[in-house]
CSV table of C-alpha atoms in Angstrom, one decimal:
chain,number,residue,atom,x,y,z
F,12,UNK,CA,-1.8,10.9,-9.9
F,13,UNK,CA,-2.0,14.6,-9.1
F,14,UNK,CA,0.8,16.2,-7.3
F,15,UNK,CA,0.2,18.3,-4.2
F,16,UNK,CA,2.4,20.4,-2.0
F,17,UNK,CA,4.6,18.3,0.3
F,18,UNK,CA,3.5,20.5,3.2
F,19,UNK,CA,0.0,18.9,3.0
F,20,UNK,CA,1.0,15.7,4.8
F,21,UNK,CA,3.5,17.6,7.0
F,22,UNK,CA,0.6,19.7,8.3
F,23,UNK,CA,-1.6,16.6,8.7
F,24,UNK,CA,0.9,14.8,10.8
F,25,UNK,CA,1.4,17.9,12.8
F,26,UNK,CA,4.4,18.5,15.1
F,27,UNK,CA,4.5,15.0,16.4
F,28,UNK,CA,5.8,13.6,13.1
F,29,UNK,CA,8.1,14.7,10.3
F,30,UNK,CA,7.5,13.2,6.9
F,31,UNK,CA,11.2,12.9,6.1
F,32,UNK,CA,13.5,12.1,9.0
F,33,UNK,CA,16.1,14.1,7.1
F,34,UNK,CA,14.2,17.3,7.9
F,35,UNK,CA,13.6,16.5,11.5
F,36,UNK,CA,16.8,17.6,13.0
F,37,UNK,CA,16.9,17.7,16.8
F,38,UNK,CA,19.5,19.5,18.9
F,39,UNK,CA,21.9,16.6,19.0
F,40,UNK,CA,21.8,16.1,15.2
F,41,UNK,CA,22.5,19.8,14.7
F,42,UNK,CA,25.4,19.7,17.0
F,43,UNK,CA,26.8,16.6,15.3
F,44,UNK,CA,26.7,18.3,11.9
F,45,UNK,CA,27.6,21.9,12.8
F,46,UNK,CA,30.9,23.1,11.4
F,47,UNK,CA,33.7,23.3,13.9
F,48,UNK,CA,35.1,26.7,14.8
F,49,UNK,CA,38.4,27.6,13.2
F,50,UNK,CA,41.3,26.7,15.5
F,51,UNK,CA,43.9,29.2,16.5
F,52,UNK,CA,47.3,27.6,16.4
F,53,UNK,CA,49.7,27.8,19.4
F,54,UNK,CA,52.4,29.1,17.1
F,55,UNK,CA,50.3,32.1,16.1
F,56,UNK,CA,49.2,32.7,19.7
F,57,UNK,CA,51.3,31.0,22.4
F,58,UNK,CA,48.6,31.8,25.0
F,59,UNK,CA,45.9,30.0,23.0
F,60,UNK,CA,45.1,26.3,23.2
F,61,UNK,CA,43.3,24.2,20.6
F,62,UNK,CA,39.6,23.9,21.7
F,63,UNK,CA,38.3,20.6,22.9
F,64,UNK,CA,35.8,18.8,20.6
F,65,UNK,CA,32.2,19.8,21.5
F,66,UNK,CA,30.4,17.0,23.3
F,67,UNK,CA,27.0,16.0,22.1
F,68,UNK,CA,24.3,16.9,24.5
F,69,UNK,CA,22.4,13.9,25.8
F,70,UNK,CA,19.0,13.2,24.4
F,71,UNK,CA,16.1,14.7,26.3
F,72,UNK,CA,13.0,12.5,26.8
F,73,UNK,CA,11.0,14.7,24.4
F,74,UNK,CA,13.7,14.4,21.8
F,75,UNK,CA,13.8,10.6,22.2
F,76,UNK,CA,10.0,10.4,21.9
F,77,UNK,CA,10.1,12.4,18.7
F,78,UNK,CA,12.8,10.1,17.2
F,79,UNK,CA,10.8,7.1,18.3
F,80,UNK,CA,7.6,8.2,16.7
F,81,UNK,CA,9.5,9.1,13.5
F,82,UNK,CA,11.1,5.6,13.7
F,83,UNK,CA,7.7,4.0,13.7
F,84,UNK,CA,6.6,6.0,10.7
F,85,UNK,CA,9.8,5.1,9.0
F,86,UNK,CA,9.7,1.4,9.7
F,87,UNK,CA,6.0,0.7,9.6
F,88,UNK,CA,5.8,-0.2,5.9
F,89,UNK,CA,8.5,-2.9,6.3
F,90,UNK,CA,6.9,-4.3,9.4
F,91,UNK,CA,3.3,-4.5,8.0
F,92,UNK,CA,4.6,-6.0,4.8
F,93,UNK,CA,6.1,-8.8,6.8
F,94,UNK,CA,3.0,-9.3,8.9
F,95,UNK,CA,1.0,-9.5,5.6
F,96,UNK,CA,3.5,-12.0,4.2
F,97,UNK,CA,3.2,-14.2,7.2
F,98,UNK,CA,-0.6,-14.3,7.2
F,99,UNK,CA,-0.7,-14.9,3.5
F,100,UNK,CA,1.9,-17.7,3.3
F,101,UNK,CA,1.0,-19.8,6.3
F,102,UNK,CA,-0.6,-22.5,4.1
F,103,UNK,CA,0.4,-25.9,2.8
F,104,UNK,CA,-0.6,-25.0,-0.8
F,105,UNK,CA,-2.2,-22.3,-3.0
F,106,UNK,CA,-5.6,-21.3,-1.7
F,107,UNK,CA,-8.6,-19.7,-3.5
F,108,UNK,CA,-8.2,-16.5,-1.3
F,109,UNK,CA,-4.8,-15.8,-3.1
F,110,UNK,CA,-2.8,-17.2,-0.1
F,111,UNK,CA,0.1,-19.5,-1.0
F,112,UNK,CA,3.5,-20.8,0.2
F,113,UNK,CA,6.5,-18.7,-0.4
F,114,UNK,CA,7.6,-18.4,-4.1
F,115,UNK,CA,4.2,-19.7,-5.4
F,116,UNK,CA,1.2,-17.9,-6.8
F,117,UNK,CA,-2.1,-18.0,-4.9
F,118,UNK,CA,-5.0,-17.2,-7.3
F,119,UNK,CA,-8.1,-15.7,-5.9
F,120,UNK,CA,-11.0,-17.7,-7.4
F,121,UNK,CA,-13.6,-15.0,-6.9
F,122,UNK,CA,-14.0,-11.6,-5.5
F,123,UNK,CA,-13.0,-11.4,-1.8
F,124,UNK,CA,-15.9,-11.6,0.7
F,125,UNK,CA,-16.6,-8.8,3.2
F,126,UNK,CA,-15.2,-11.1,5.9
F,127,UNK,CA,-11.7,-11.0,4.3
F,128,UNK,CA,-9.7,-8.6,6.5
F,129,UNK,CA,-6.2,-9.7,5.4
F,130,UNK,CA,-5.5,-6.5,3.4
F,131,UNK,CA,-7.3,-3.1,3.6
F,132,UNK,CA,-9.1,-1.6,0.7
F,133,UNK,CA,-9.0,-4.5,-1.6
F,134,UNK,CA,-10.7,-4.2,-5.0
F,135,UNK,CA,-13.5,-6.2,-6.6
F,136,UNK,CA,-12.5,-5.3,-10.2
F,137,UNK,CA,-9.8,-7.9,-10.7
F,138,UNK,CA,-9.0,-11.3,-9.3
F,139,UNK,CA,-5.8,-11.2,-7.4
F,140,UNK,CA,-2.8,-13.5,-7.9
F,141,UNK,CA,-0.4,-13.0,-5.1
F,142,UNK,CA,3.1,-14.3,-5.0
F,143,UNK,CA,5.3,-13.6,-2.0
F,144,UNK,CA,8.9,-14.1,-2.9
F,145,UNK,CA,12.0,-14.8,-0.8
F,146,UNK,CA,15.0,-14.2,-3.0
F,147,UNK,CA,17.5,-15.2,-0.3
F,148,UNK,CA,18.3,-18.4,-2.1
F,149,UNK,CA,18.5,-16.9,-5.6
F,150,UNK,CA,16.3,-15.4,-8.4
F,151,UNK,CA,13.0,-16.6,-9.7
F,152,UNK,CA,11.4,-16.6,-13.1
F,153,UNK,CA,7.9,-15.4,-13.4
F,154,UNK,CA,5.8,-16.7,-16.4
F,155,UNK,CA,2.9,-14.7,-17.8
F,156,UNK,CA,0.5,-16.3,-20.3
F,157,UNK,CA,-1.3,-14.7,-23.2
F,158,UNK,CA,-4.1,-12.5,-21.9
F,159,UNK,CA,-5.8,-11.7,-25.2
F,160,UNK,CA,-5.9,-8.0,-24.5
F,161,UNK,CA,-7.5,-8.3,-21.1
F,162,UNK,CA,-6.3,-5.8,-18.4
F,163,UNK,CA,-3.7,-7.3,-16.2
F,164,UNK,CA,-1.0,-5.9,-13.9
F,165,UNK,CA,1.9,-7.5,-12.0
F,166,UNK,CA,3.6,-4.8,-10.0
F,167,UNK,CA,6.7,-5.9,-8.1
F,168,UNK,CA,6.7,-4.4,-4.6
F,169,UNK,CA,9.8,-4.5,-2.5
F,170,UNK,CA,9.9,-4.9,1.3
F,171,UNK,CA,9.6,-1.2,1.9
F,172,UNK,CA,6.5,-1.0,-0.3
F,173,UNK,CA,8.2,0.6,-3.3
F,174,UNK,CA,7.2,-0.6,-6.7
F,175,UNK,CA,10.4,-1.3,-8.5
F,176,UNK,CA,8.8,-2.7,-11.7
F,177,UNK,CA,5.3,-2.9,-13.1
F,178,UNK,CA,4.7,-5.2,-16.1
F,179,UNK,CA,1.2,-5.3,-17.3
F,180,UNK,CA,-1.2,-4.4,-20.1
F,181,UNK,CA,0.3,-1.0,-20.4
F,182,UNK,CA,3.6,-2.7,-21.3
F,183,UNK,CA,2.1,-5.4,-23.5
F,184,UNK,CA,-0.1,-8.5,-23.1
F,185,UNK,CA,2.1,-11.0,-24.8
F,186,UNK,CA,3.1,-14.3,-23.1
F,187,UNK,CA,6.6,-14.2,-21.7
F,188,UNK,CA,9.0,-14.7,-18.8
F,189,UNK,CA,11.0,-12.4,-16.7
F,190,UNK,CA,13.6,-12.8,-13.9
F,191,UNK,CA,13.5,-11.2,-10.5
F,192,UNK,CA,16.8,-11.0,-8.6
F,193,UNK,CA,17.3,-10.1,-5.0
F,194,UNK,CA,19.6,-7.8,-3.0
F,195,UNK,CA,23.2,-8.0,-4.2
F,196,UNK,CA,22.7,-11.0,-6.4
F,197,UNK,CA,25.1,-11.5,-9.3
F,198,UNK,CA,25.0,-14.2,-12.0
F,199,UNK,CA,23.8,-15.1,-15.5
F,200,UNK,CA,20.2,-15.1,-16.6
F,201,UNK,CA,18.6,-16.7,-19.7
F,202,UNK,CA,19.0,-14.8,-22.9
F,203,UNK,CA,16.0,-12.7,-24.0
F,204,UNK,CA,14.4,-12.5,-20.5
F,205,UNK,CA,13.8,-9.1,-18.9
F,206,UNK,CA,15.6,-8.8,-15.5
F,207,UNK,CA,14.1,-6.9,-12.7
F,208,UNK,CA,16.5,-6.2,-9.8
F,209,UNK,CA,14.8,-6.0,-6.4
F,210,UNK,CA,16.6,-3.9,-3.7
F,211,UNK,CA,15.3,-6.4,-1.1
F,212,UNK,CA,14.9,-10.1,-0.8
F,213,UNK,CA,11.3,-9.9,0.2
F,214,UNK,CA,9.1,-9.1,-2.8
F,215,UNK,CA,5.3,-9.1,-3.3
F,216,UNK,CA,4.1,-9.8,-6.8
F,217,UNK,CA,0.7,-8.3,-6.5
F,218,UNK,CA,-1.0,-9.6,-9.6
F,219,UNK,CA,-4.4,-8.4,-10.8
F,220,UNK,CA,-6.4,-9.7,-13.8
F,221,UNK,CA,-9.6,-7.9,-14.9
F,222,UNK,CA,-12.8,-9.8,-14.0
F,223,UNK,CA,-16.2,-8.4,-15.1
F,224,UNK,CA,-18.3,-10.2,-12.6
F,225,UNK,CA,-18.7,-13.9,-11.7
F,226,UNK,CA,-19.7,-14.9,-15.3
F,227,UNK,CA,-16.2,-13.8,-16.3
F,228,UNK,CA,-14.4,-16.0,-13.8
F,229,UNK,CA,-13.7,-19.0,-16.0
F,230,UNK,CA,-11.8,-16.9,-18.6
F,231,UNK,CA,-9.8,-15.3,-15.8
F,232,UNK,CA,-9.1,-18.6,-14.1
F,233,UNK,CA,-7.6,-19.9,-17.4
F,234,UNK,CA,-5.2,-16.9,-17.4
F,235,UNK,CA,-4.4,-17.3,-13.7
F,236,UNK,CA,-3.4,-20.9,-14.3
F,237,UNK,CA,-0.7,-19.7,-16.6
F,238,UNK,CA,1.0,-17.5,-13.9
F,239,UNK,CA,4.0,-19.4,-12.7
F,240,UNK,CA,7.0,-18.8,-10.3
F,241,UNK,CA,10.0,-21.0,-10.9
F,242,UNK,CA,13.4,-20.8,-9.2
F,243,UNK,CA,16.1,-19.7,-11.7
F,244,UNK,CA,18.1,-22.7,-10.6
F,245,UNK,CA,15.3,-25.0,-11.8
F,246,UNK,CA,14.5,-23.2,-15.0
F,247,UNK,CA,14.4,-25.6,-18.0
F,248,UNK,CA,14.0,-28.6,-15.7
F,249,UNK,CA,11.0,-30.5,-14.3
F,250,UNK,CA,9.9,-28.5,-11.3
F,251,UNK,CA,7.2,-29.1,-8.6
F,252,UNK,CA,6.7,-26.4,-6.0
F,253,UNK,CA,7.3,-27.8,-2.5
F,254,UNK,CA,4.5,-27.9,0.1
F,255,UNK,CA,4.3,-25.0,2.5
F,256,UNK,CA,5.0,-25.3,6.2
F,257,UNK,CA,2.1,-24.4,8.3
F,258,UNK,CA,2.8,-22.9,11.8
F,259,UNK,CA,-0.3,-23.5,13.9
F,260,UNK,CA,1.0,-21.0,16.5
F,261,UNK,CA,1.3,-18.1,14.1
F,262,UNK,CA,-0.9,-15.1,14.8
F,263,UNK,CA,-3.4,-15.0,11.9
F,264,UNK,CA,-5.1,-11.8,13.0
F,265,UNK,CA,-5.3,-9.1,10.3
F,266,UNK,CA,-1.9,-7.4,9.9
F,267,UNK,CA,-3.2,-4.0,11.0
F,268,UNK,CA,-4.6,-5.5,14.2
F,269,UNK,CA,-1.3,-7.1,14.9
F,270,UNK,CA,0.5,-3.9,14.3
F,271,UNK,CA,-1.7,-2.0,16.6
F,272,UNK,CA,-1.1,-4.5,19.4
F,273,UNK,CA,2.7,-4.2,19.2
F,274,UNK,CA,4.7,-2.8,22.1
F,275,UNK,CA,7.7,-0.5,21.3
F,276,UNK,CA,10.1,-3.4,22.0
F,277,UNK,CA,8.2,-5.8,19.7
F,278,UNK,CA,8.0,-3.2,16.9
F,279,UNK,CA,11.6,-2.2,16.9
F,280,UNK,CA,12.9,-5.7,17.3
F,281,UNK,CA,10.8,-6.8,14.3
F,282,UNK,CA,12.2,-3.8,12.3
F,283,UNK,CA,15.9,-4.4,13.2
F,284,UNK,CA,15.7,-8.1,12.2
F,285,UNK,CA,13.8,-7.4,9.0
F,286,UNK,CA,16.4,-4.9,7.9
F,287,UNK,CA,19.1,-7.6,7.8
F,288,UNK,CA,17.6,-9.3,4.7
F,289,UNK,CA,15.9,-6.2,3.4
F,290,UNK,CA,18.5,-3.4,3.8
F,291,UNK,CA,17.4,0.2,3.8
F,292,UNK,CA,18.5,2.2,0.7
F,293,UNK,CA,21.5,4.4,0.9
F,294,UNK,CA,19.5,7.6,1.1
F,295,UNK,CA,18.1,6.4,4.4
F,296,UNK,CA,21.4,6.7,6.2
F,297,UNK,CA,20.4,9.8,8.1
F,298,UNK,CA,17.3,8.1,9.3
F,299,UNK,CA,19.2,5.1,10.5
F,300,UNK,CA,21.7,7.3,12.3
F,301,UNK,CA,18.9,8.9,14.3
F,302,UNK,CA,17.3,5.6,15.1
F,303,UNK,CA,20.7,4.4,16.5
F,304,UNK,CA,20.5,7.2,19.0
F,305,UNK,CA,17.6,5.4,20.7
F,306,UNK,CA,19.2,1.9,20.3
F,307,UNK,CA,17.5,0.8,17.1
F,308,UNK,CA,20.2,-0.7,14.9
F,309,UNK,CA,19.8,-3.2,12.0
F,310,UNK,CA,20.5,-6.7,13.1
F,311,UNK,CA,20.8,-5.8,16.8
F,312,UNK,CA,18.3,-6.5,19.5
F,313,UNK,CA,16.4,-3.5,20.8
F,314,UNK,CA,16.7,-3.5,24.6
F,315,UNK,CA,15.1,-0.5,26.4
F,316,UNK,CA,16.6,-1.7,29.7
F,317,UNK,CA,20.0,-0.5,28.3
F,318,UNK,CA,18.6,3.1,27.8
F,319,UNK,CA,18.4,5.8,30.4
F,320,UNK,CA,15.1,5.1,32.3
F,321,UNK,CA,13.6,8.5,31.3
F,322,UNK,CA,14.4,7.7,27.6
F,323,UNK,CA,12.9,4.2,27.9
F,324,UNK,CA,9.8,5.7,29.5
F,325,UNK,CA,9.4,8.3,26.7
F,326,UNK,CA,9.5,5.5,24.1
F,327,UNK,CA,6.7,3.4,25.7
F,328,UNK,CA,3.8,4.8,23.6
F,329,UNK,CA,5.5,5.7,20.3
F,330,UNK,CA,3.7,3.0,18.3
F,331,UNK,CA,0.1,4.1,19.2
F,332,UNK,CA,1.1,7.7,18.9
F,333,UNK,CA,2.5,7.3,15.4
F,334,UNK,CA,-0.3,5.0,14.2
F,335,UNK,CA,-2.9,7.4,15.5
F,336,UNK,CA,-1.4,10.4,13.6
F,337,UNK,CA,-1.1,8.3,10.4
F,338,UNK,CA,-4.7,7.4,10.6
F,339,UNK,CA,-5.7,11.0,10.7
F,340,UNK,CA,-3.4,12.2,7.9
F,341,UNK,CA,-4.9,12.7,4.5
F,342,UNK,CA,-3.0,11.7,1.4
F,343,UNK,CA,-3.7,15.1,-0.1
F,344,UNK,CA,-5.8,18.2,0.5
F,345,UNK,CA,-9.3,17.2,-0.6
F,346,UNK,CA,-10.6,18.5,-3.9
F,347,UNK,CA,-14.4,18.2,-4.1
F,348,UNK,CA,-14.1,15.9,-1.1
F,349,UNK,CA,-11.6,13.6,-2.9
F,350,UNK,CA,-8.1,13.0,-1.8
F,351,UNK,CA,-6.0,12.2,-4.9
F,352,UNK,CA,-2.8,10.4,-4.0
F,353,UNK,CA,0.3,12.2,-5.1
F,354,UNK,CA,2.3,11.1,-8.2
F,355,UNK,CA,5.0,9.5,-6.1
F,356,UNK,CA,2.8,6.9,-4.5
F,357,UNK,CA,4.6,3.5,-4.9
F,358,UNK,CA,7.9,5.3,-5.1
F,359,UNK,CA,8.0,7.7,-2.2
F,360,UNK,CA,11.7,7.9,-1.7
F,361,UNK,CA,12.5,9.6,1.6
F,362,UNK,CA,8.9,10.9,2.1
F,363,UNK,CA,8.5,8.4,4.9
F,364,UNK,CA,5.2,9.9,6.1
F,365,UNK,CA,3.5,9.5,2.7
F,366,UNK,CA,4.9,5.9,2.4
F,367,UNK,CA,3.5,5.0,5.8
F,368,UNK,CA,0.1,6.6,5.2
F,369,UNK,CA,-0.3,4.6,2.0
F,370,UNK,CA,0.9,1.4,3.7
F,371,UNK,CA,-1.8,2.0,6.4
F,372,UNK,CA,-4.7,2.6,4.1
F,373,UNK,CA,-3.7,0.9,0.8
F,374,UNK,CA,-0.8,-1.5,1.1
F,375,UNK,CA,0.6,-2.4,-2.3
F,376,UNK,CA,-0.6,0.7,-4.1
F,377,UNK,CA,0.1,1.1,-7.8
F,378,UNK,CA,2.1,3.7,-9.5
F,379,UNK,CA,0.1,6.4,-11.3
F,380,UNK,CA,0.8,5.2,-14.8
F,381,UNK,CA,-1.1,2.0,-14.0
F,382,UNK,CA,-3.9,3.2,-11.8
F,383,UNK,CA,-5.1,6.2,-9.8
F,384,UNK,CA,-7.2,5.7,-6.7
F,385,UNK,CA,-8.9,8.9,-5.4
F,386,UNK,CA,-10.4,8.4,-1.9
F,387,UNK,CA,-13.4,10.2,-0.5
F,388,UNK,CA,-13.9,10.4,3.3
F,389,UNK,CA,-16.1,13.5,3.1
F,390,UNK,CA,-18.8,14.9,0.8
F,391,UNK,CA,-18.4,17.9,-1.4
F,392,UNK,CA,-19.2,20.2,1.5
F,393,UNK,CA,-16.4,18.7,3.6
F,394,UNK,CA,-18.6,16.8,6.0
F,395,UNK,CA,-17.7,13.2,6.9
F,396,UNK,CA,-19.6,10.5,4.9
F,397,UNK,CA,-22.2,8.9,7.1
F,398,UNK,CA,-24.6,6.0,6.4
F,399,UNK,CA,-27.3,8.0,8.1
F,400,UNK,CA,-27.4,10.2,5.0
F,401,UNK,CA,-28.2,9.6,1.3
F,402,UNK,CA,-25.7,10.8,-1.4
F,403,UNK,CA,-25.4,10.9,-5.1
F,404,UNK,CA,-22.2,11.0,-7.3
F,405,UNK,CA,-23.1,12.7,-10.6
F,406,UNK,CA,-21.1,12.6,-13.8
F,407,UNK,CA,-22.1,14.9,-16.7
F,408,UNK,CA,-22.4,13.3,-20.2
F,409,UNK,CA,-18.9,12.3,-21.4
F,410,UNK,CA,-17.3,13.1,-18.1
F,411,UNK,CA,-17.0,9.7,-16.5
F,412,UNK,CA,-13.4,8.9,-15.4
F,413,UNK,CA,-10.9,9.1,-18.3
F,414,UNK,CA,-9.3,5.7,-18.7
F,415,UNK,CA,-7.7,3.5,-21.3
F,416,UNK,CA,-9.2,0.5,-19.6
F,417,UNK,CA,-12.0,0.8,-17.0
F,418,UNK,CA,-13.1,2.5,-13.7
F,419,UNK,CA,-15.0,1.5,-10.6
F,420,UNK,CA,-16.3,3.0,-7.3
F,421,UNK,CA,-15.9,0.9,-4.2
F,422,UNK,CA,-17.5,1.2,-0.7
F,423,UNK,CA,-15.5,0.7,2.6
F,424,UNK,CA,-16.4,0.8,6.2
F,425,UNK,CA,-14.6,2.9,8.9
F,426,UNK,CA,-11.8,0.2,9.0
F,427,UNK,CA,-11.3,0.2,5.2
F,428,UNK,CA,-13.0,-3.2,4.7
F,429,UNK,CA,-16.0,-4.1,2.5
F,430,UNK,CA,-19.5,-3.5,3.7
F,431,UNK,CA,-21.7,-6.6,3.9
F,432,UNK,CA,-25.0,-6.1,2.0
F,433,UNK,CA,-27.8,-8.2,0.6
F,434,UNK,CA,-26.7,-7.7,-3.0
F,435,UNK,CA,-23.2,-9.0,-2.2
F,436,UNK,CA,-22.0,-6.2,-4.4
F,437,UNK,CA,-19.3,-3.9,-3.1
F,438,UNK,CA,-18.7,-1.6,-6.0
F,439,UNK,CA,-20.2,0.1,-9.1
F,440,UNK,CA,-18.1,-0.5,-12.2
F,441,UNK,CA,-18.1,0.8,-15.8
F,442,UNK,CA,-18.8,-2.7,-17.3
F,443,UNK,CA,-22.0,-3.1,-15.3
F,444,UNK,CA,-25.4,-2.4,-16.9
F,445,UNK,CA,-25.7,1.0,-15.4
F,446,UNK,CA,-28.8,3.2,-16.1
F,447,UNK,CA,-27.8,6.6,-17.7
F,448,UNK,CA,-30.1,9.6,-17.6
F,449,UNK,CA,-31.9,10.8,-20.7
F,450,UNK,CA,-29.2,13.5,-21.2
F,451,UNK,CA,-26.4,11.0,-21.1
F,452,UNK,CA,-25.3,11.8,-17.6
F,453,UNK,CA,-24.8,9.2,-14.8
F,454,UNK,CA,-25.9,9.2,-11.2
F,455,UNK,CA,-24.6,6.7,-8.6
F,456,UNK,CA,-26.7,6.5,-5.5
F,457,UNK,CA,-24.7,6.0,-2.3
F,458,UNK,CA,-26.8,5.1,0.7
F,459,UNK,CA,-27.6,2.4,3.3
F,460,UNK,CA,-31.1,1.6,2.1
F,461,UNK,CA,-32.3,0.8,-1.4
F,462,UNK,CA,-33.1,3.8,-3.6
F,463,UNK,CA,-35.9,1.8,-5.2
F,464,UNK,CA,-35.8,-1.1,-7.7
F,465,UNK,CA,-35.6,1.2,-10.7
F,466,UNK,CA,-32.3,2.7,-9.4
F,467,UNK,CA,-30.7,-0.4,-7.8
F,468,UNK,CA,-28.4,-0.9,-10.8
F,469,UNK,CA,-26.7,2.3,-9.8
F,470,UNK,CA,-26.8,1.7,-6.0
F,471,UNK,CA,-23.6,1.5,-3.9
F,472,UNK,CA,-24.6,0.1,-0.6
F,473,UNK,CA,-23.2,2.3,2.2
F,474,UNK,CA,-22.1,1.3,5.7
F,475,UNK,CA,-24.4,2.1,8.7
F,476,UNK,CA,-21.9,4.6,10.2
F,477,UNK,CA,-18.8,6.3,8.9
F,478,UNK,CA,-17.6,5.1,5.5
F,479,UNK,CA,-15.4,6.0,2.6
F,480,UNK,CA,-15.2,5.3,-1.1
F,481,UNK,CA,-12.4,4.7,-3.6
F,482,UNK,CA,-12.6,5.6,-7.3
F,483,UNK,CA,-10.3,3.3,-9.2
F,484,UNK,CA,-9.2,4.4,-12.7
F,485,UNK,CA,-7.2,1.7,-14.4
F,486,UNK,CA,-4.5,2.8,-16.9
F,487,UNK,CA,-5.7,6.4,-16.6
F,488,UNK,CA,-5.6,8.8,-19.6
F,489,UNK,CA,-3.4,11.9,-19.5
F,490,UNK,CA,-6.1,14.2,-18.2
F,491,UNK,CA,-6.4,12.1,-15.1
F,492,UNK,CA,-2.7,11.8,-14.6
F,493,UNK,CA,-2.0,15.6,-15.0
F,494,UNK,CA,-5.0,16.5,-12.8
F,495,UNK,CA,-7.0,18.5,-15.5
F,496,UNK,CA,-9.9,16.1,-15.0
F,497,UNK,CA,-11.3,16.3,-11.5
F,498,UNK,CA,-13.7,13.9,-9.8
F,499,UNK,CA,-17.0,15.6,-9.0
F,500,UNK,CA,-18.0,15.8,-5.3
F,501,UNK,CA,-20.3,13.4,-3.6
F,502,UNK,CA,-23.5,15.4,-2.8
F,503,UNK,CA,-25.7,14.9,0.2
F,504,UNK,CA,-29.3,14.7,-0.9
F,505,UNK,CA,-31.1,14.4,2.5
């Protein structure tokens, strides 16, 4: 993915947010880290006395609100990961929508329908195989069957949405097994198996297997049947996964909707409890220190009644404030109307703003070596994409997206979900029987109404109102990774 100046997101989040809590030093933090003045000893000057330690000034309401908003940005990826896990695992057994009990694969039987709102900006290029892991009781072994050269990807995403390993076609398509261990685990593993160490006990194995339309499903299903998760303690022994426990009272609303409904107390209590089994990395220590200033401490209950009333009042709306700013923040400055995610997507480090924006619009995003997903929310002129208009995306001959595998263009509504349409087709993909122009160029028609039967093979059905598109380039070539190839702009033709 293309890199872009770090300041781009900082400007987008404006003064309310800071992308790295490290850089958002308020008055109190500055006083706490300021060097102490040199002391004058009584022996050198009998009239002098050693200065008293400087007291930290109490937080103002404005400072508390700022820390609270930053705290939501910091913790949102962990909270939304857990909400997604809960919704995806509240089943008795594996389901055809990729939901499954903990430590089991759920294999998507076909492309997700437009009504599936469990995860934003899903793809219709691959069939998902989701495995939500809880490594608290020990490691697991993941089994991958032979894929016969087909594109597959099994990124391992920790609880903070960082991709800590990404086996897939890029690393080989041979059948095999690998071990995933949790936070702090020590022990022996089978000889010859790759070991991936997760920094957290919650892990999402977000598997994808290429599927070129419904006729290709049987071949994909055969591969999916070979994906297995086995506790290391049961490896080499007969093993039957246990039935899942269904909680009928669990909120099954889409995770983003649940997140938006959270109060400050609900959000921070969810965050502090999740950090017990999914500890923050060492480099987050300054962020945790700031959160402690407003009573947010891992493993402890957040209780605003213990805060100064003015501070508690200032924290009341930090969740909607933070989420509102994140929704407005672009991933990158648009180029031809396209926002190309920066290279560190999937491994954001202390760039908490970037990490949160990605979790909001594309939870489980891949690393750049495996896939790059430019997003267009505006046309080449910078105007918002709107279903009231007609558009075309034109690729000159030989200038379709550079890939070692394949590419696609997917339509999303204003909430980042698929757009229902009579064709039941949510994307245009390279494997489809597209109609190329006489000069070898390619036009994709993006509009709400049919462009005519002769052009429907290249028609991407748009939403009635605001919409966006995602260009997915799987296993991109170097010119895509280094940014020398640029996606042409979407042109308004009305």
